[in-house]
mmCIF file of N, CA and C in Angstrom:
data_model
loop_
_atom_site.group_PDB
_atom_site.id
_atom_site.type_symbol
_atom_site.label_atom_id
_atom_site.label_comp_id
_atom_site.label_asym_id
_atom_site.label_seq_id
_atom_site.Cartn_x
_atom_site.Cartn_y
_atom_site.Cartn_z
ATOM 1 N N UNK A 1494 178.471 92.982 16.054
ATOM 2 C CA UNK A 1494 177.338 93.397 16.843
ATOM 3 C C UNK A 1494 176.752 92.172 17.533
ATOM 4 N N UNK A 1495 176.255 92.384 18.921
ATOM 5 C CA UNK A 1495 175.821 91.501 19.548
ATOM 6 C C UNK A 1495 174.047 91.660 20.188
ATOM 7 N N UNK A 1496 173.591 91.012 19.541
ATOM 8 C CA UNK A 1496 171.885 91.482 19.936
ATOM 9 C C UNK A 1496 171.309 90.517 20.282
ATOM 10 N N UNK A 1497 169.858 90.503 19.863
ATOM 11 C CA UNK A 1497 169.143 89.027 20.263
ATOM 12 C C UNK A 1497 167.602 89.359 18.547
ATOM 13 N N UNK A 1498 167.288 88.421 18.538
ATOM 14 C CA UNK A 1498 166.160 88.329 17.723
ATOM 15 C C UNK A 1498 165.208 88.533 17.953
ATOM 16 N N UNK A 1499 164.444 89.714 17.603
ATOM 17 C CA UNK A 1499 162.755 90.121 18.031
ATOM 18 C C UNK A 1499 161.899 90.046 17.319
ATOM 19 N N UNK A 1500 162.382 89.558 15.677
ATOM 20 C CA UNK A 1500 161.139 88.888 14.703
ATOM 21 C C UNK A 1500 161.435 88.211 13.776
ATOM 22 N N UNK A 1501 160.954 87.313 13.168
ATOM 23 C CA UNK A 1501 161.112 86.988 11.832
ATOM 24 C C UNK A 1501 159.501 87.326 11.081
ATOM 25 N N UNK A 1502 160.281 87.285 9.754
ATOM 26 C CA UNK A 1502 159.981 87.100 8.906
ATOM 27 C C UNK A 1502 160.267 85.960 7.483
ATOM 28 N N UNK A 1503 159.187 86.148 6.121
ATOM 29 C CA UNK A 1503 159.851 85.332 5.287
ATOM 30 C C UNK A 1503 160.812 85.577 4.691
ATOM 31 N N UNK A 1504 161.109 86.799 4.682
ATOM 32 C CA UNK A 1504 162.566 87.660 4.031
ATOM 33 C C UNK A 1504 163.752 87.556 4.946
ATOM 34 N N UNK A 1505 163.280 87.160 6.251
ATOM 35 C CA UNK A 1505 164.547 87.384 7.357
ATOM 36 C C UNK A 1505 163.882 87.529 8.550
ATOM 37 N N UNK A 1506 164.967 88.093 9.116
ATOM 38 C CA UNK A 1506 164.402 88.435 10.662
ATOM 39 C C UNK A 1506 164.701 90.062 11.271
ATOM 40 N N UNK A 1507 164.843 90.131 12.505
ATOM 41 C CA UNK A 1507 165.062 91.642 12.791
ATOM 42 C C UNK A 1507 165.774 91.369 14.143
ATOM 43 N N UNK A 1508 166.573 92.362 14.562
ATOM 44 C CA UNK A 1508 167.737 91.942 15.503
ATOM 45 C C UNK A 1508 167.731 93.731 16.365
ATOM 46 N N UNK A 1509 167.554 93.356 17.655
ATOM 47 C CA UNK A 1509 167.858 94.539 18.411
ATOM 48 C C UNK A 1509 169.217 94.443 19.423
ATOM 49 N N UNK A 1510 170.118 95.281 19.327
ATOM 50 C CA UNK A 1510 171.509 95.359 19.697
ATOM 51 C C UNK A 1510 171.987 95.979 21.274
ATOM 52 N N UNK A 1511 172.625 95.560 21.678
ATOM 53 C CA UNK A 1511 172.898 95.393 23.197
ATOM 54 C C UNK A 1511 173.780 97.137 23.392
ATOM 55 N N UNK A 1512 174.413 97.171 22.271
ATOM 56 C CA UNK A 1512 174.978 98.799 23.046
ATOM 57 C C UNK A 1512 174.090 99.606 21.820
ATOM 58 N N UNK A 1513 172.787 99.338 20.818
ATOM 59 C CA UNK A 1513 172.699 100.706 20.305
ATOM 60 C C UNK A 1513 170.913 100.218 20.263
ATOM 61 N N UNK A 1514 170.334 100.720 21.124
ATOM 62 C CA UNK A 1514 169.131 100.240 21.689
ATOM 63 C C UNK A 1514 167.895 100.798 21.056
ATOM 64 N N UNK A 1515 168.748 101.828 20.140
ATOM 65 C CA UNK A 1515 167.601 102.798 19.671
ATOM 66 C C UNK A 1515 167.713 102.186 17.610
ATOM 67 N N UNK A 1516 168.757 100.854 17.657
ATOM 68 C CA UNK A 1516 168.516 100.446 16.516
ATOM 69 C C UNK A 1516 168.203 99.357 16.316
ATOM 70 N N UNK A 1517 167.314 98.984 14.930
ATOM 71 C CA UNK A 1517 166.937 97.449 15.046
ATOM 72 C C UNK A 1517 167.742 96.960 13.585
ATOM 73 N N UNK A 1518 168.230 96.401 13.066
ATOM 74 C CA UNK A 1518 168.272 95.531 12.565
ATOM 75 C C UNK A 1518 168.043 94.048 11.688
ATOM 76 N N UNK A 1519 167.623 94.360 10.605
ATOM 77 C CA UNK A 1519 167.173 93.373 9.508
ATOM 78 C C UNK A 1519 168.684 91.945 9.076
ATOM 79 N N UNK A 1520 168.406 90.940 9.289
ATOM 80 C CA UNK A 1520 169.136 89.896 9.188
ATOM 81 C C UNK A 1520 169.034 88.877 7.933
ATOM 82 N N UNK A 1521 168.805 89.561 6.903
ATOM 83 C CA UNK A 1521 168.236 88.714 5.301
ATOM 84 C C UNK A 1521 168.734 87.300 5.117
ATOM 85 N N UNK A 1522 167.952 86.758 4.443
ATOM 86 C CA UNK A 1522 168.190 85.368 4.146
ATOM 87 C C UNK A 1522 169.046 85.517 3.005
ATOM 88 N N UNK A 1523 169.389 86.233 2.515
ATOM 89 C CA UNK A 1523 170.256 86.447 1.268
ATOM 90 C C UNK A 1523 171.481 86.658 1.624
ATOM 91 N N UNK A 1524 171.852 87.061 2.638
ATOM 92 C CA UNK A 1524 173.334 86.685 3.350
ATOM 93 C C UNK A 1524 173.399 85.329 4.265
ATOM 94 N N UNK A 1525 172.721 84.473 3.930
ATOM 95 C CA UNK A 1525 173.057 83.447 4.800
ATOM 96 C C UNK A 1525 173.574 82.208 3.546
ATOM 97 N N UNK A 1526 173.874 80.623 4.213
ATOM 98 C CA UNK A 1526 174.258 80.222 3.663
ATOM 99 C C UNK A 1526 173.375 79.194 3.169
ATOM 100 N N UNK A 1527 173.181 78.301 2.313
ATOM 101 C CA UNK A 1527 172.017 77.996 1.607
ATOM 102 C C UNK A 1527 171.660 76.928 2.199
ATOM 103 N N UNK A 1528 170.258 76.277 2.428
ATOM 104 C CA UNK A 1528 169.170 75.953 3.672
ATOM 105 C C UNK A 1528 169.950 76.371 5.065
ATOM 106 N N UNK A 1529 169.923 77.277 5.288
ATOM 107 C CA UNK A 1529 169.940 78.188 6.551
ATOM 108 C C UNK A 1529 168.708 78.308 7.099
ATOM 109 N N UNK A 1530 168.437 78.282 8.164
ATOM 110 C CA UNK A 1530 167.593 78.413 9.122
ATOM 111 C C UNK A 1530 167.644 79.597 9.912
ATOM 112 N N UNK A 1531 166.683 80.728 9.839
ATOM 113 C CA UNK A 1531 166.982 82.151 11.266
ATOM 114 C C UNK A 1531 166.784 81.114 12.670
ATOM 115 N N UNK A 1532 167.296 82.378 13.307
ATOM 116 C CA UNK A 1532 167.124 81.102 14.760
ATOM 117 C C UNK A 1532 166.160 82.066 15.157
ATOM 118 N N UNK A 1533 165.681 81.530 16.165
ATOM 119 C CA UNK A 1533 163.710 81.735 16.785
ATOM 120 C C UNK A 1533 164.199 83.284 17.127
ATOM 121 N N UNK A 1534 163.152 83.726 17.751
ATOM 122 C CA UNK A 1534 162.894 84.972 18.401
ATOM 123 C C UNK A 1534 163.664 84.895 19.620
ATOM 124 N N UNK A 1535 164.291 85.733 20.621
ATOM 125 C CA UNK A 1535 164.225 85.491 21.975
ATOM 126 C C UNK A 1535 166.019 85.100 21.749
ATOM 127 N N UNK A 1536 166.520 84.632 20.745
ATOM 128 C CA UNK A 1536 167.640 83.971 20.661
ATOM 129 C C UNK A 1536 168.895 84.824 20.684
ATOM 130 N N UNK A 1537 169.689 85.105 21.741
ATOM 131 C CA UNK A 1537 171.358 85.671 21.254
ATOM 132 C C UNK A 1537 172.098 85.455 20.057
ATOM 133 N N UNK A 1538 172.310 86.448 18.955
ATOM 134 C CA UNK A 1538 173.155 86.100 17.961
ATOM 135 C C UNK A 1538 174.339 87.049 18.276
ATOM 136 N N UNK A 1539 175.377 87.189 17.165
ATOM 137 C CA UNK A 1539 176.326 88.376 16.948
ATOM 138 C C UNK A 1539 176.493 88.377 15.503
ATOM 139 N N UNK A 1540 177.022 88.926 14.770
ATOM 140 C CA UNK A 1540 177.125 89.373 13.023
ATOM 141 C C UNK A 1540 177.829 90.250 12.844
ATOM 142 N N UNK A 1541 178.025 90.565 11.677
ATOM 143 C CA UNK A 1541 179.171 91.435 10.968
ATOM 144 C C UNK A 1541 178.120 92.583 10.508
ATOM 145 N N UNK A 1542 178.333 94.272 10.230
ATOM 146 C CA UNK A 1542 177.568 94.987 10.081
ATOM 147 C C UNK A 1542 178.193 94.797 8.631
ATOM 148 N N UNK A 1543 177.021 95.147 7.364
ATOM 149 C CA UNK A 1543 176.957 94.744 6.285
ATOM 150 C C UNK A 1543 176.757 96.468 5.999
ATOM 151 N N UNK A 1544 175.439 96.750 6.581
ATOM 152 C CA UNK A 1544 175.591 98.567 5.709
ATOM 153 C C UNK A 1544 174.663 98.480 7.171
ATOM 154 N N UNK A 1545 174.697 100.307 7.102
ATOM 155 C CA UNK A 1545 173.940 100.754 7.822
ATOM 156 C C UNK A 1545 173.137 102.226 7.622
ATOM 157 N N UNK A 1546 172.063 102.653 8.472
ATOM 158 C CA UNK A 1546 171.519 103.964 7.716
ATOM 159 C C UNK A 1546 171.428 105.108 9.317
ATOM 160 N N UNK A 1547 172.723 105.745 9.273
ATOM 161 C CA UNK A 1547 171.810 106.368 10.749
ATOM 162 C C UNK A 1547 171.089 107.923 10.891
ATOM 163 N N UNK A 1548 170.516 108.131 9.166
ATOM 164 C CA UNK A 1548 169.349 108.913 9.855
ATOM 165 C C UNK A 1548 167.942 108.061 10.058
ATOM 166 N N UNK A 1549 167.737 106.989 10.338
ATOM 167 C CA UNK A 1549 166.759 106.404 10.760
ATOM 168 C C UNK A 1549 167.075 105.035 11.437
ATOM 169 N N UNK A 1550 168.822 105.019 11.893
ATOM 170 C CA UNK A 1550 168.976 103.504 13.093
ATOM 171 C C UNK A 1550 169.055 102.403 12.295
ATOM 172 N N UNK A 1551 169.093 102.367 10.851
ATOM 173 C CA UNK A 1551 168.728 100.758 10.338
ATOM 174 C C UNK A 1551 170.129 100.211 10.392
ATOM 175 N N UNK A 1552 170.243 99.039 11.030
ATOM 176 C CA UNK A 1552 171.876 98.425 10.169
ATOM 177 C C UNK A 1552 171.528 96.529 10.228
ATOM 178 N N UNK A 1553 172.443 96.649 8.580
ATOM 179 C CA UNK A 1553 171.767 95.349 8.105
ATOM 180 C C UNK A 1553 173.086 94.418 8.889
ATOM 181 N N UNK A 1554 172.747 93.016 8.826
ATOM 182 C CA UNK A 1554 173.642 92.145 9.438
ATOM 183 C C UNK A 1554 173.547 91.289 9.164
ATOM 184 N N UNK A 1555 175.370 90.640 8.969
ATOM 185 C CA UNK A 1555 175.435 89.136 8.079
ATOM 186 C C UNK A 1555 175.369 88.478 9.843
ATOM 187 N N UNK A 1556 174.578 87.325 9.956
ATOM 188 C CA UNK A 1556 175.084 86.620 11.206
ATOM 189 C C UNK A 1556 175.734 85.629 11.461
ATOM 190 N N UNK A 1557 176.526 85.831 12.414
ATOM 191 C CA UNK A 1557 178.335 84.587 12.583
ATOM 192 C C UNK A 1557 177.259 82.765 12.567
ATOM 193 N N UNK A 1558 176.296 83.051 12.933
ATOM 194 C CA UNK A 1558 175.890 81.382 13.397
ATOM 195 C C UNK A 1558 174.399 80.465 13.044
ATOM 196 N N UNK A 1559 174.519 80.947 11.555
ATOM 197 C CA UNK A 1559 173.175 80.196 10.850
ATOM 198 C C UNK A 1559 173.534 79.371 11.092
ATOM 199 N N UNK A 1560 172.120 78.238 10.738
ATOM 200 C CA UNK A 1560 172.310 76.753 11.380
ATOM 201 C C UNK A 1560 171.732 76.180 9.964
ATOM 202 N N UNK A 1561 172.590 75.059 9.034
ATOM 203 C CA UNK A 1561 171.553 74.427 8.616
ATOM 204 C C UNK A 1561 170.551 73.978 8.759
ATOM 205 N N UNK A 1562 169.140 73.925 7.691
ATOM 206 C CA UNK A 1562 167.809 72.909 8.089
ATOM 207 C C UNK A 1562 168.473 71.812 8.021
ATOM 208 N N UNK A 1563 167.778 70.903 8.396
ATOM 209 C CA UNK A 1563 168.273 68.942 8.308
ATOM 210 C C UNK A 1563 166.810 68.596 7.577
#
């Protein structure tokens, strides 16, 4: 999946997707890799769909391009 980032949070962030517009997407820090950094708001990612729920649009996502903190 290819989206962009429309929030974070301290749990993660949230990701809205380029072909399914009517879903958003939670990006957990618990699939990332350890001191990982979400990248800002506003930012292009892509990810692997992890699970998803579509009587209510949710699908969770591991993402291809955490960045370590330094």
């Amino acid at each position: 999946m290819i989206g962009e980032v429309v929030g974070r949070r301290p749990f993660g962030g949230f990701t809205a997707f380029d072909h399914a517009p009517e879903a958003i997407g939670p990006a957990e820090i618990t699939a990332t890799p350890r001191n990982a950094v979400l990248p800002p708001t506003r930012t292009r990612v892509s990810g692997d769909v992890i699970w998803h729920a579509g009587h209510n649009h949710q699908v969770k996502i591991r993402l291809d391009d955490w960045k370590a903190s330094t």
